[in-house]
Amino acid sequence: MNKAELIKYVAEKSGISLLKARAVVNAFCDTIVKSIAEGDSVLLLRFGKWTTKITPSRRAYNVSTQRIETFPSKRRVVFTPSKALLNRKLPEAAESVKIDITPNSILTPLPEPVDRKVAKMGNGKSADSQTPKSITVSRTGIKIDSGSPNFGQRVKRPQTVETGELVYCGITSYYETEASDTENYSYPALLIPFVDTPILDYRTNRYATGGVMEPVLAEALNEFSLIEPNIQILQNISVPVNNRTYGYKPDIAIIWREKNIFIDVEIDEPYDIISRNPTHYKGCGDGLRNAYFLDNGWSVIRVAEKQIVDDYAKVVEYIKLCLYQLSEDVRFKAERNIDSFERWSYSESQKWAEEGLRESYLGITRVESSVVSTGAADIAEYSGMSIQEVSQPIFVKPAEDIIIDRYKNIRDQIDEECRRGKYIVFSIKHKCYEYAALSKNISFKQKDNSYGVELFDVIEENVIYLRFQEIASFRSLNSITKFEGTANDDWDKIIYNAILNSNPIEIEYDTAGQGNPIKRTILFITFWYRFFDENDNRKKYTTIQLLEAAASLKYETLAESERVGYFSGFCNYRQDLRTFNIHRIKGGRVFECRKNLHKLSVTDIWKILEKGYADLTVNMYNELNEKEQKYLFHLGNYANALVMQGKLEEATSVYMSVPSDVLMPQSTTTWKEACLNDFDFFITKGTNTAEFEQVRSIMMSNGW
């Protein structure tokens, strides 16, 4: 209701003229404004209270200047609705949508909810052939009946206003730390927030128009609470949006507070079955919505509606596998056996709407509705909200300012480090990988729905954007040269150590042996492998894929080889994979920077440890970031390597640093059992038998 409507309403209810009603409303508004301007609060009984609040100064991204700036503190008006207003029953705008369905449609209702689950878990089809072909789907406009199918917007209803401060309830602790692509994915997709991200708590009773398959999938997911009673499967909740007065509403939410697992499960349809407008197409704006959830500690699972219709038992197994990945709880271990479904374009969505694709797989023969499209469909899909929600005056289209800037401390720390040296080197979390830049040339930016640092890597000669959450550590250097040599140095040994430590190099290389060396920077150096020169591999795989495969093999090669001879890598001069002869190097340098394309796994390290190469195992362990080094499998392998090196006291300290009854990740085996099993393995094999027997004796005397 706007001011003109309020004046008309006052006139009708009081019986006074519009002129007098306007004077009354103006005086009323002027009184409120004047009181608030003077710092007073204004209370209207059974309606709410206006107060003022001082917002502290903050650093944030300025859309106009495209820079992160300090915004001064300011006083703002805050309205708090009364309980009577919040609990007021709004008028219902009921509506029915008539649909005709085929006898074997997945929308065919069954007598009891439990029977629906049992009958459909096999192939997603109903077993009840006696259901009438025509059903009526009812709506109140306030709350959706979760047991009924739903096809999109049905009524225009008041939007719930989100007020109050954002409340956080923990931080993510998942082992996975790679950045998720929030836009370009196929179905099903799991998007995971960075480790140590604050988790934004949800709010209840925020009703939204539901999707046709939500009740079906939500009912099936309830089996998770039978496995773990602390898991909640929720609908009708809202995640409040920063700088907005509305919230994002998950189709289905999976909450496991004890594990700090909050998941937004989204069911994506290619178009609205009433308005025929394309939905969830590439570039529709889902990326910003996904980014907001990730930025606030929520994982996002997206599945295509058709995947649920085809066989939602497989969808349930996939979501179960996602829970296993996040929690490492073996009770949720599952196989991924669901086929991928490519995300559609806008034109594909239009084509499918014309062909009636959704009606076909849902088993719908006819839909009757008096609803007229509001024209807000594009904005609705951009925001991830329903059309009637964006039709409300409180709606302000989502933009990058909904992403929260929590990074003042890390910006200050980076600034301080830049002042200490000519260069700054950033290590990223998910690989042994670093970027080196001139300290004076870095800048802080908001990009791709995230805050981060932009730099020019002086070794790769590329502009790089790093999200703050990706950064594991950073350090200043006055020189990025680790070692500089001439033609007379032992380049065999130099290259061997560079491969071991994943250091890029710059060499003066005489290609034809004619005494005319050319300076080249070589990235991702590794031993030469036969598959580099096989034509089929060069056609099937990219250069980076081949080098990543080589990086996964290099540790075994390092363990078994003492010399290099020939080595390979990505040549910046040629912009391609090249192989080099040690004897043609006429000079060069090794960079103080690590660039390893391969993410070290437990299996990689165990292979080397099993063969008894303790020094190399320790070197690999040191390549891991601090968070990964605490992962129990990595920690156990590191302690075993220390035993092999004869460092028994240090090894014992590592073993004792973990409580003996702690379960290993993704296992029912305890830490104590895993360590004792390793002792027995190496003793039986005859590897450092005396050392492992001595450590076992020490551990047993300490209560094991």
C-alpha positions as MATLAB code, in Angstrom:
seq = 'MNKAELIKYVAEKSGISLLKARAVVNAFCDTIVKSIAEGDSVLLLRFGKWTTKITPSRRAYNVSTQRIETFPSKRRVVFTPSKALLNRKLPEAAESVKIDITPNSILTPLPEPVDRKVAKMGNGKSADSQTPKSITVSRTGIKIDSGSPNFGQRVKRPQTVETGELVYCGITSYYETEASDTENYSYPALLIPFVDTPILDYRTNRYATGGVMEPVLAEALNEFSLIEPNIQILQNISVPVNNRTYGYKPDIAIIWREKNIFIDVEIDEPYDIISRNPTHYKGCGDGLRNAYFLDNGWSVIRVAEKQIVDDYAKVVEYIKLCLYQLSEDVRFKAERNIDSFERWSYSESQKWAEEGLRESYLGITRVESSVVSTGAADIAEYSGMSIQEVSQPIFVKPAEDIIIDRYKNIRDQIDEECRRGKYIVFSIKHKCYEYAALSKNISFKQKDNSYGVELFDVIEENVIYLRFQEIASFRSLNSITKFEGTANDDWDKIIYNAILNSNPIEIEYDTAGQGNPIKRTILFITFWYRFFDENDNRKKYTTIQLLEAAASLKYETLAESERVGYFSGFCNYRQDLRTFNIHRIKGGRVFECRKNLHKLSVTDIWKILEKGYADLTVNMYNELNEKEQKYLFHLGNYANALVMQGKLEEATSVYMSVPSDVLMPQSTTTWKEACLNDFDFFITKGTNTAEFEQVRSIMMSNGW';
ca = [
       0.000    0.000    0.000;
       1.439    3.377   -1.011;
       0.661    6.779    0.486;
      -2.181    7.543   -1.919;
      -3.813    4.218   -1.140;
      -3.394    4.867    2.601;
      -5.129    8.259    2.297;
      -8.015    6.680    0.403;
      -8.250    3.898    2.982;
      -8.349    6.386    5.905;
     -11.044    8.404    4.152;
     -13.222    5.335    3.537;
     -12.871    3.982    7.076;
     -13.381    7.336    8.852;
     -15.947    8.907    6.543;
     -13.962   12.109    6.108;
     -13.041   13.725    2.805;
      -9.921   12.833    0.869;
      -8.558   16.351    1.527;
      -8.875   15.936    5.305;
      -7.542   12.379    5.147;
      -4.476   13.654    3.275;
      -3.867   16.273    5.971;
      -4.188   13.620    8.708;
      -1.776   11.218    7.013;
       0.731   14.006    6.263;
       0.659   15.192    9.880;
       1.054   11.624   11.092;
       4.071   11.040    8.838;
       5.646   14.412    9.690;
       5.380   13.634   13.419;
       7.126   10.285   12.979;
       9.874   11.781   10.800;
      10.493   14.682   13.200;
      10.666   12.398   16.259;
      13.097   10.031   14.585;
      15.254   12.924   13.335;
      15.564   14.111   16.943;
      16.740   10.663   18.005;
      13.498    9.548   19.653;
      11.769    6.229   19.071;
       8.182    5.994   17.858;
       5.928    3.164   19.015;
       2.591    2.274   17.440;
       0.639   -0.240   19.503;
       0.167   -3.635   17.814;
       2.075   -2.361   14.765;
       5.737   -1.811   15.582;
       8.459    0.616   16.601;
      10.789    2.941   14.660;
      14.203    3.584   16.180;
      17.580    4.809   14.984;
      20.798    2.840   14.996;
      24.428    3.876   14.486;
      26.088    1.753   11.803;
      29.863    1.579   12.423;
      32.309    2.512    9.701;
      33.284   -0.331    7.401;
      35.400   -1.220    4.386;
      33.389   -2.443    1.425;
      33.293   -2.516   -2.346;
      32.078    0.736   -3.922;
      30.162   -0.129   -7.082;
      30.598    3.406   -8.475;
      34.373    3.644   -8.094;
      34.994   -0.112   -8.400;
      37.327    0.039   -5.412;
      37.215   -1.137   -1.814;
      36.792    1.969    0.337;
      36.079    2.988    3.937;
      32.473    4.068    4.466;
      31.943    6.359    7.513;
      29.565    5.493   10.337;
      26.018    6.720    9.884;
      22.670    6.750   11.612;
      19.900    4.750   10.005;
      16.243    4.104   10.737;
      15.239    0.630   11.930;
      11.660   -0.648   12.047;
      10.820   -3.586   14.320;
       7.370   -5.093   13.679;
       5.304   -6.084   16.715;
       4.404   -9.697   17.440;
       0.780   -8.863   16.742;
       1.695   -7.654   13.245;
       3.943  -10.636   12.542;
       1.285  -13.092   13.725;
      -1.564  -11.394   11.929;
      -3.433  -13.767    9.646;
      -3.282  -12.371    6.147;
      -6.287  -12.660    3.840;
      -6.156  -15.781    1.755;
      -6.354  -15.577   -2.005;
      -7.349  -19.118   -2.844;
      -6.985  -20.533   -6.327;
      -7.240  -23.883   -8.013;
      -5.315  -25.112  -11.010;
      -6.881  -27.931  -12.987;
      -4.478  -30.457  -14.479;
      -5.021  -33.684  -16.356;
      -2.460  -36.434  -15.853;
      -1.792  -39.848  -17.332;
      -2.396  -42.979  -15.199;
       1.339  -43.641  -14.756;
       2.344  -40.015  -14.040;
       4.704  -39.474  -11.109;
       2.163  -36.890   -9.914;
      -0.429  -39.585   -9.245;
      -1.130  -39.442   -5.495;
      -0.995  -42.622   -3.415;
      -3.211  -43.374   -0.390;
      -0.462  -42.997    2.252;
       2.842  -41.058    2.128;
       4.843  -44.108    3.170;
       3.335  -46.092    0.303;
       4.333  -43.363   -2.143;
       7.946  -43.774   -1.031;
       7.921  -47.554   -1.257;
       6.135  -47.657   -4.582;
       8.324  -45.064   -6.305;
      11.802  -45.693   -4.996;
      12.452  -48.282   -7.671;
      12.063  -46.281  -10.833;
      10.291  -43.065   -9.896;
       6.911  -44.279  -11.228;
       3.711  -44.762   -9.262;
       2.347  -48.261   -8.747;
      -1.261  -47.121   -8.296;
      -3.168  -47.434  -11.577;
      -6.608  -46.774  -10.047;
      -6.119  -43.043   -9.467;
      -8.487  -40.766  -11.442;
      -6.965  -39.060  -14.438;
      -7.974  -35.562  -13.321;
      -7.039  -33.936  -10.007;
      -7.367  -30.438   -8.574;
      -4.400  -28.742   -6.915;
      -5.452  -26.191   -4.273;
      -3.534  -23.200   -2.932;
      -4.302  -20.713   -0.167;
      -1.719  -18.148   -1.253;
      -0.113  -18.254    2.185;
       1.235  -21.749    2.631;
       1.760  -24.534    0.134;
       0.402  -27.970    1.003;
       3.657  -29.949    0.835;
       1.804  -33.070   -0.264;
       0.426  -31.497   -3.423;
       2.067  -30.968   -6.794;
       2.835  -27.379   -7.710;
       3.732  -25.783  -11.025;
       4.925  -22.267  -10.250;
       3.225  -18.985   -9.413;
      -0.434  -19.289   -8.557;
      -1.391  -16.250   -6.488;
      -0.093  -12.851   -5.592;
       0.561  -12.933   -1.849;
       2.371  -10.670    0.626;
       6.116  -11.195    0.816;
       7.679  -11.911    4.216;
       9.937   -9.035    5.270;
      13.317  -10.098    6.707;
      14.506   -7.850    9.525;
      17.193   -8.024   12.194;
      20.879   -8.857   12.265;
      22.401  -11.830   10.470;
      23.153  -14.632   12.931;
      26.003  -17.105   12.399;
      26.070  -20.513   14.059;
      29.483  -22.060   13.353;
      32.145  -22.444   10.663;
      32.649  -25.027    7.945;
      35.222  -27.729    8.632;
      35.138  -29.747    5.407;
      38.349  -31.241    4.066;
      37.515  -30.091    0.534;
      38.887  -26.598   -0.159;
      38.795  -26.080   -3.937;
      36.793  -23.203   -5.347;
      33.374  -24.145   -6.739;
      32.274  -22.873  -10.123;
      28.943  -21.280   -9.278;
      27.686  -20.936  -12.837;
      29.017  -23.548  -15.277;
      27.925  -26.971  -14.074;
      25.988  -30.003  -15.252;
      23.418  -31.846  -13.139;
      23.727  -33.136  -10.513;
      26.158  -30.621   -9.028;
      27.657  -30.238   -5.561;
      29.073  -26.804   -4.706;
      31.111  -26.660   -1.481;
      32.105  -23.551    0.509;
      35.686  -22.940    1.531;
      36.864  -24.340    4.845;
      36.457  -22.026    7.891;
      33.583  -20.060    6.305;
      31.055  -18.630    8.847;
      27.662  -20.360    8.537;
      24.595  -18.100    8.328;
      21.652  -19.477   10.293;
      18.255  -19.792    8.662;
      14.849  -18.501    9.715;
      11.641  -20.518    9.847;
       8.109  -20.098    8.532;
       9.069  -18.279    5.353;
       6.617  -19.753    2.891;
       7.384  -19.815   -0.812;
       5.844  -21.334   -3.880;
       7.253  -24.845   -4.156;
       8.230  -26.967   -7.129;
       6.337  -30.003   -8.330;
       8.990  -32.526   -7.256;
       9.929  -30.992   -3.909;
       7.449  -33.023   -1.813;
       8.537  -36.228   -3.556;
      12.257  -35.675   -2.974;
      11.828  -34.243    0.547;
       9.852  -37.303    1.570;
      12.512  -39.629    0.178;
      15.325  -37.722    1.921;
      13.687  -38.303    5.293;
      15.460  -41.665    5.322;
      18.636  -39.750    6.280;
      17.138  -38.934    9.679;
      16.721  -42.677   10.259;
      20.476  -43.087    9.721;
      21.352  -40.022   11.815;
      18.547  -38.611   14.048;
      20.269  -35.201   14.284;
      19.796  -34.573   10.552;
      16.832  -32.367    9.658;
      15.099  -32.250    6.271;
      13.384  -28.862    6.142;
      11.156  -26.863    3.825;
       9.649  -23.410    4.224;
      12.786  -21.815    5.648;
      14.598  -18.678    4.598;
      18.247  -17.657    4.509;
      18.224  -13.860    5.012;
      20.047  -11.885    2.337;
      22.630   -9.305    3.335;
      21.594   -5.695    2.508;
      18.105   -6.843    1.494;
      14.710   -7.240    3.186;
      14.004  -10.701    1.789;
      15.596  -14.101    2.025;
      16.580  -16.898   -0.323;
      14.370  -19.943    0.165;
      15.922  -23.383   -0.376;
      13.692  -25.892   -2.128;
      14.835  -28.385    0.509;
      17.353  -27.819    3.303;
      19.477  -30.534    4.902;
      20.766  -29.438    8.311;
      23.258  -31.359   10.467;
      24.351  -28.866   13.098;
      26.719  -31.189   14.939;
      28.821  -31.459   11.761;
      28.289  -27.814   10.690;
      26.641  -29.099    7.507;
      24.001  -26.835    5.957;
      22.885  -27.785    2.431;
      20.554  -26.001    0.031;
      19.027  -28.605   -2.310;
      17.654  -27.031   -5.497;
      15.455  -28.768   -8.069;
      15.827  -27.006  -11.410;
      13.125  -27.000  -14.072;
      13.774  -25.789  -17.646;
      10.677  -23.564  -17.791;
       7.582  -22.512  -15.832;
       4.711  -24.720  -16.848;
       2.146  -21.903  -16.666;
       3.972  -18.827  -18.019;
       6.270  -20.912  -20.319;
       9.179  -18.646  -19.348;
      12.681  -20.243  -19.376;
      14.173  -20.952  -15.952;
      17.573  -21.998  -14.543;
      19.274  -21.598  -17.922;
      22.974  -20.800  -18.237;
      23.523  -17.184  -17.266;
      20.104  -16.713  -15.635;
      21.603  -15.418  -12.390;
      21.685  -18.641  -10.371;
      25.437  -18.072  -10.066;
      24.992  -15.111   -7.707;
      22.496  -17.054   -5.599;
      24.892  -20.012   -5.421;
      27.753  -17.669   -4.513;
      25.717  -16.148   -1.686;
      25.047  -19.546   -0.125;
      28.702  -20.573   -0.477;
      29.879  -17.244    0.922;
      27.715  -17.932    3.973;
      28.853  -21.486    4.653;
      26.075  -23.408    2.861;
      26.773  -26.152    0.360;
      24.504  -26.239   -2.689;
      23.235  -29.359   -4.450;
      21.441  -28.826   -7.746;
      19.574  -31.586   -9.553;
      17.445  -31.429  -12.670;
      13.751  -32.135  -12.204;
      13.882  -34.785  -14.929;
      16.556  -36.729  -13.002;
      14.120  -37.108  -10.105;
      11.325  -38.193  -12.417;
      13.555  -40.730  -14.207;
      14.780  -42.386  -11.008;
      14.817  -40.409   -7.814;
      16.360  -43.328   -5.900;
      19.584  -42.452   -7.745;
      19.160  -38.793   -6.812;
      18.780  -39.789   -3.161;
      21.934  -41.915   -3.404;
      23.815  -38.994   -4.952;
      22.763  -36.655   -2.141;
      23.721  -39.360    0.332;
      27.160  -39.487   -1.307;
      27.412  -35.699   -0.925;
      26.733  -36.055    2.802;
      29.449  -38.695    2.965;
      31.896  -36.358    1.243;
      31.113  -33.515    3.651;
      30.883  -35.524    6.867;
      33.253  -38.447    6.109;
      30.708  -40.580    7.980;
      30.750  -44.133    6.592;
      27.019  -44.552    7.263;
      26.403  -42.340    4.230;
      28.859  -44.062    1.919;
      27.195  -44.520   -1.465;
      27.958  -45.051   -5.135;
      27.427  -42.404   -7.779;
      25.410  -44.142  -10.482;
      23.345  -41.223  -11.771;
      23.785  -40.035  -15.351;
      24.814  -36.426  -15.888;
      22.327  -34.020  -17.446;
      23.751  -30.990  -19.242;
      22.509  -27.604  -18.090;
      20.398  -25.965  -20.759;
      20.675  -22.668  -22.598;
      17.923  -20.056  -22.873;
      17.108  -21.127  -26.436;
      16.969  -24.809  -25.453;
      14.563  -23.924  -22.659;
      12.336  -22.039  -25.104;
      12.397  -24.983  -27.501;
      11.479  -27.452  -24.751;
       8.600  -25.206  -23.633;
       7.247  -25.211  -27.188;
       7.596  -28.998  -27.377;
       6.064  -29.572  -23.927;
       9.053  -31.484  -22.554;
       8.063  -31.087  -18.880;
       4.489  -32.122  -19.555;
       5.818  -35.209  -21.307;
       8.080  -36.515  -18.524;
       5.664  -35.439  -15.745;
       2.778  -37.216  -17.458;
       0.598  -34.096  -17.800;
      -1.833  -33.895  -20.708;
      -3.458  -30.530  -19.958;
      -3.103  -27.545  -17.599;
      -5.864  -24.968  -17.010;
      -5.075  -21.739  -15.151;
      -6.352  -18.173  -15.135;
      -2.984  -16.855  -13.979;
      -1.531  -14.186  -16.250;
       2.249  -13.756  -16.343;
       3.401  -10.721  -14.352;
       6.356  -10.065  -16.640;
       8.746  -10.488  -13.701;
       9.952  -13.956  -14.685;
      13.406  -12.868  -15.806;
      14.065  -11.026  -12.549;
      12.683  -13.970  -10.583;
      15.096  -16.354  -12.226;
      17.982  -13.941  -11.708;
      17.236  -13.812   -7.990;
      16.172  -17.389   -7.444;
      12.886  -16.111   -5.961;
       9.305  -16.674   -7.072;
       7.657  -14.221   -9.458;
       5.185  -12.954   -6.866;
       8.050  -12.186   -4.494;
       9.843   -9.921   -6.964;
       6.509   -8.220   -7.699;
       6.472   -6.816   -4.155;
       7.778   -3.258   -3.592;
      10.313   -4.478   -0.989;
      12.281   -6.372   -3.621;
      15.631   -4.952   -4.715;
      17.373   -7.008   -7.367;
      20.353   -8.988   -6.009;
      23.775   -7.607   -6.869;
      27.358   -8.061   -5.709;
      26.714   -6.024   -2.552;
      24.900   -9.012   -1.010;
      28.288  -10.771   -0.768;
      29.729  -10.000    2.656;
      33.107   -8.309    3.045;
      34.828  -10.002    6.004;
      38.347   -9.428    4.802;
      39.693   -6.216    6.328;
      42.199   -8.139    8.467;
      43.687  -10.122    5.576;
      43.892   -6.975    3.416;
      45.777   -5.189    6.185;
      48.115   -8.166    6.618;
      48.810   -8.350    2.872;
      49.477   -4.587    2.773;
      51.930   -4.945    5.653;
      53.706   -7.872    3.968;
      53.960   -5.933    0.696;
      55.814   -3.167    2.507;
      58.455   -5.661    3.670;
      59.674   -6.861    0.287;
      59.797   -6.246   -3.446;
      57.779   -9.370   -4.203;
      54.894  -11.132   -2.509;
      54.184  -14.851   -2.947;
      50.716  -16.310   -2.349;
      50.220  -19.996   -1.546;
      46.793  -21.443   -2.354;
      45.011  -24.027   -0.263;
      44.100  -26.930   -2.473;
      47.470  -27.618   -4.168;
      51.167  -27.032   -3.658;
      50.869  -23.976   -5.869;
      52.071  -20.395   -5.511;
      51.808  -17.106   -7.386;
      54.560  -14.461   -7.295;
      53.939  -10.781   -7.991;
      55.595   -7.413   -7.544;
      54.300   -6.032   -4.247;
      53.485   -2.657   -5.789;
      51.290   -4.184   -8.488;
      48.665   -6.067   -6.495;
      45.147   -4.704   -5.960;
      42.068   -5.714   -3.962;
      38.882   -6.294   -5.929;
      35.427   -7.796   -5.871;
      35.012  -10.095   -8.835;
      32.889  -13.104   -9.773;
      30.729  -12.649   -6.661;
      33.709  -12.786   -4.303;
      36.360  -10.606   -2.677;
      40.008  -11.179   -3.451;
      43.348   -9.952   -4.718;
      44.348   -9.390   -8.356;
      48.006   -9.752   -9.305;
      50.309  -10.240  -12.260;
      52.302  -13.450  -11.816;
      55.822  -12.519  -12.951;
      56.725  -16.155  -13.652;
      53.633  -17.269  -15.574;
      53.212  -13.757  -17.011;
      49.454  -13.883  -16.431;
      46.904  -11.791  -14.557;
      45.551  -13.887  -11.687;
      42.531  -13.311   -9.450;
      42.634  -15.108   -6.077;
      39.664  -15.257   -3.741;
      40.681  -14.488   -0.198;
      39.323  -17.896    0.856;
      41.701  -19.607   -1.576;
      44.801  -18.108    0.027;
      46.569  -20.435    2.469;
      49.449  -18.060    3.272;
      51.607  -15.272    1.825;
      55.163  -14.073    2.293;
      57.339  -11.229    1.082;
      60.620  -11.675   -0.786;
      63.266   -9.276   -1.985;
      64.240  -11.713   -4.732;
      62.339  -14.542   -6.405;
      65.575  -16.325   -7.379;
      66.254  -19.422   -5.285;
      69.452  -20.436   -7.151;
      71.372  -19.004  -10.080;
      73.875  -21.058  -12.049;
      76.157  -21.105  -15.084;
      76.999  -23.716  -17.708;
      79.636  -25.125  -15.352;
      77.162  -26.051  -12.600;
      75.684  -29.530  -12.127;
      72.365  -28.938  -13.868;
      71.424  -32.593  -13.472;
      71.293  -32.115   -9.715;
      69.751  -28.636  -10.007;
      66.897  -29.887  -12.190;
      66.388  -32.957   -9.971;
      65.876  -30.718   -6.920;
      63.663  -28.335   -8.897;
      61.424  -31.253   -9.908;
      61.378  -32.491   -6.305;
      60.298  -29.093   -4.965;
      58.019  -28.153   -7.898;
      60.101  -25.040   -8.666;
      59.768  -23.358  -12.087;
      63.030  -22.440  -13.801;
      64.454  -19.959  -16.276;
      67.238  -21.307  -18.517;
      69.552  -20.180  -21.290;
      68.921  -23.068  -23.687;
      70.882  -23.863  -26.845;
      68.172  -25.602  -28.878;
      70.236  -26.727  -31.874;
      73.609  -26.868  -30.135;
      74.864  -24.008  -32.338;
      76.023  -21.751  -29.540;
      72.999  -19.441  -29.709;
      71.071  -19.988  -26.437;
      67.604  -18.495  -25.921;
      66.181  -17.583  -22.509;
      63.130  -19.623  -21.623;
      60.885  -19.906  -18.553;
      59.761  -23.489  -17.936;
      56.743  -24.225  -15.760;
      55.656  -27.558  -14.255;
      58.976  -29.282  -14.934;
      58.989  -33.055  -14.677;
      60.822  -36.073  -16.002;
      60.327  -36.987  -19.622;
      57.661  -39.674  -20.052;
      56.921  -41.675  -23.153;
      53.259  -40.636  -23.241;
      54.352  -37.035  -23.979;
      55.341  -38.077  -27.487;
      52.468  -40.424  -28.306;
      50.325  -38.785  -30.969;
      47.047  -40.182  -29.659;
      47.684  -38.667  -26.245;
      48.598  -35.290  -27.740;
      45.300  -35.321  -29.630;
      43.118  -36.591  -26.782;
      44.529  -34.519  -23.927;
      45.554  -30.916  -23.388;
      49.113  -29.974  -22.503;
      48.076  -29.203  -18.939;
      46.319  -32.566  -18.586;
      49.458  -34.381  -19.735;
      51.645  -32.385  -17.364;
      49.244  -33.009  -14.476;
      49.431  -36.745  -15.161;
      53.232  -36.487  -15.187;
      53.164  -34.586  -11.892;
      51.287  -37.491  -10.291;
      54.047  -39.892  -11.419;
      57.088  -37.784  -10.597;
      57.453  -38.899   -6.972;
      57.802  -42.557   -7.893;
      60.281  -41.554  -10.601;
      62.231  -39.410   -8.132;
      62.397  -42.366   -5.736;
      63.779  -44.680   -8.404;
      65.982  -42.294  -10.408;
      69.158  -40.500   -9.429;
      69.660  -38.582  -12.668;
      67.449  -36.550  -14.956;
      69.027  -36.440  -18.417;
      65.939  -35.226  -20.242;
      63.108  -33.283  -18.633;
      59.838  -31.771  -19.848;
      57.621  -28.824  -18.964;
      55.506  -25.980  -20.281;
      57.711  -23.551  -22.218;
      56.509  -19.946  -21.984;
      58.574  -19.085  -25.076;
      56.839  -21.729  -27.219;
      53.573  -21.770  -25.249;
      53.567  -25.541  -25.433;
      54.887  -28.730  -23.898;
      58.584  -29.163  -24.672;
      61.359  -31.627  -23.761;
      64.878  -30.433  -22.917;
      68.379  -31.925  -22.749;
      70.322  -31.151  -19.565;
      73.575  -30.762  -21.546;
      72.258  -27.861  -23.644;
      71.626  -25.592  -20.645;
      74.121  -22.696  -20.675;
      72.930  -21.031  -17.475;
      69.809  -20.008  -15.658;
      68.043  -19.813  -12.318;
      65.528  -21.640  -10.133;
      62.588  -19.603   -8.815;
      61.644  -19.354   -5.128;
      58.118  -20.487   -5.870;
      56.236  -23.796   -6.093;
      53.892  -24.754   -8.906;
      52.586  -28.313   -8.739;
      49.600  -29.138  -10.951;
      48.867  -32.342   -9.039;
      47.003  -32.334   -5.736;
      48.790  -34.802   -3.494;
      46.579  -37.622   -2.245;
      46.967  -40.086    0.611;
      47.592  -42.804   -1.985;
      50.434  -40.793   -3.588;
      52.264  -40.488   -0.279;
      51.539  -44.070    0.828;
      53.081  -45.483   -2.376;
      56.366  -43.762   -1.576;
      56.234  -44.618    2.125;
      55.472  -48.270    1.392;
      58.666  -48.485   -0.666;
      60.661  -47.124    2.275;
      61.557  -43.677    0.913;
      61.144  -41.799    4.195;
      62.958  -38.577    3.172;
      60.809  -38.206    0.072;
      57.676  -38.929    2.114;
      58.536  -36.105    4.528;
      59.188  -33.802    1.568;
      55.745  -34.620    0.156;
      54.101  -34.074    3.539;
      55.732  -30.649    3.771;
      54.175  -29.720    0.419;
      50.711  -29.995    2.006;
      49.082  -26.918    3.505;
      48.583  -26.661    7.252;
      44.969  -27.875    7.148;
      45.841  -30.930    5.057;
      48.779  -31.812    7.300;
      46.306  -32.325   10.158;
      44.277  -34.810    8.110;
      44.721  -38.075   10.033;
      45.866  -40.234    7.111;
      48.538  -37.692    6.146;
      49.550  -37.281    9.791;
      49.921  -41.050   10.222;
      52.071  -41.414    7.114;
      54.258  -38.542    8.297;
      54.766  -40.164   11.712;
      55.633  -43.494   10.036;
      58.232  -41.732    7.889;
      59.787  -40.206   11.019;
      60.129  -43.724   12.476;
      61.934  -44.816    9.304;
      64.290  -41.852    9.700;
      65.057  -42.993   13.245;
      63.330  -39.962   14.813;
      61.412  -42.081   17.337;
      60.766  -39.390   19.949;
      59.387  -36.993   17.344;
      57.255  -39.781   15.822;
      55.863  -40.788   19.224;
      54.869  -37.182   19.875;
      52.886  -37.134   16.603;
      51.124  -40.428   17.386;
      50.205  -39.197   20.874;
      48.901  -35.850   19.579;
      45.628  -37.532   18.537;
      43.289  -39.267   21.046;
      43.489  -43.018   20.485;
      39.709  -43.509   20.114;
      39.183  -40.886   17.386;
      37.711  -42.448   14.237;
      39.676  -42.205   11.011;
      37.918  -40.209    8.260;
      35.465  -42.248    6.188;
      36.095  -45.282    8.412;
      35.026  -47.153   11.549;
      38.688  -47.735   12.439;
      40.134  -45.737   15.332;
      43.407  -43.791   15.213;
      44.997  -46.330   17.564;
      43.918  -49.278   15.409;
      45.133  -47.591   12.214;
      48.574  -46.843   13.708;
      48.996  -50.359   15.144;
      47.991  -51.824   11.781;
      50.732  -49.732   10.114;
      53.285  -50.959   12.698;
      52.343  -54.572   11.963;
      52.499  -53.963    8.218;
      56.036  -52.591    8.242;
      57.283  -55.124   10.813;
      55.897  -58.028    8.762;
      57.397  -56.559    5.615;
      60.781  -56.148    7.317;
      60.934  -52.371    6.867;
      62.685  -50.756    9.869;
      61.426  -53.626   12.015;
      63.396  -52.704   15.139;
      62.253  -49.082   15.042;
      58.559  -49.917   14.627;
      58.699  -52.565   17.375;
      60.294  -50.029   19.699;
      57.678  -47.369   18.920;
      54.852  -49.873   19.419;
      56.301  -50.783   22.813;
      56.480  -47.089   23.763;
      52.896  -46.513   22.667;
      51.606  -49.536   24.590;
      53.371  -48.323   27.719;
      51.594  -44.967   27.249;
      48.158  -46.543   27.490;
      47.611  -47.947   24.011;
];
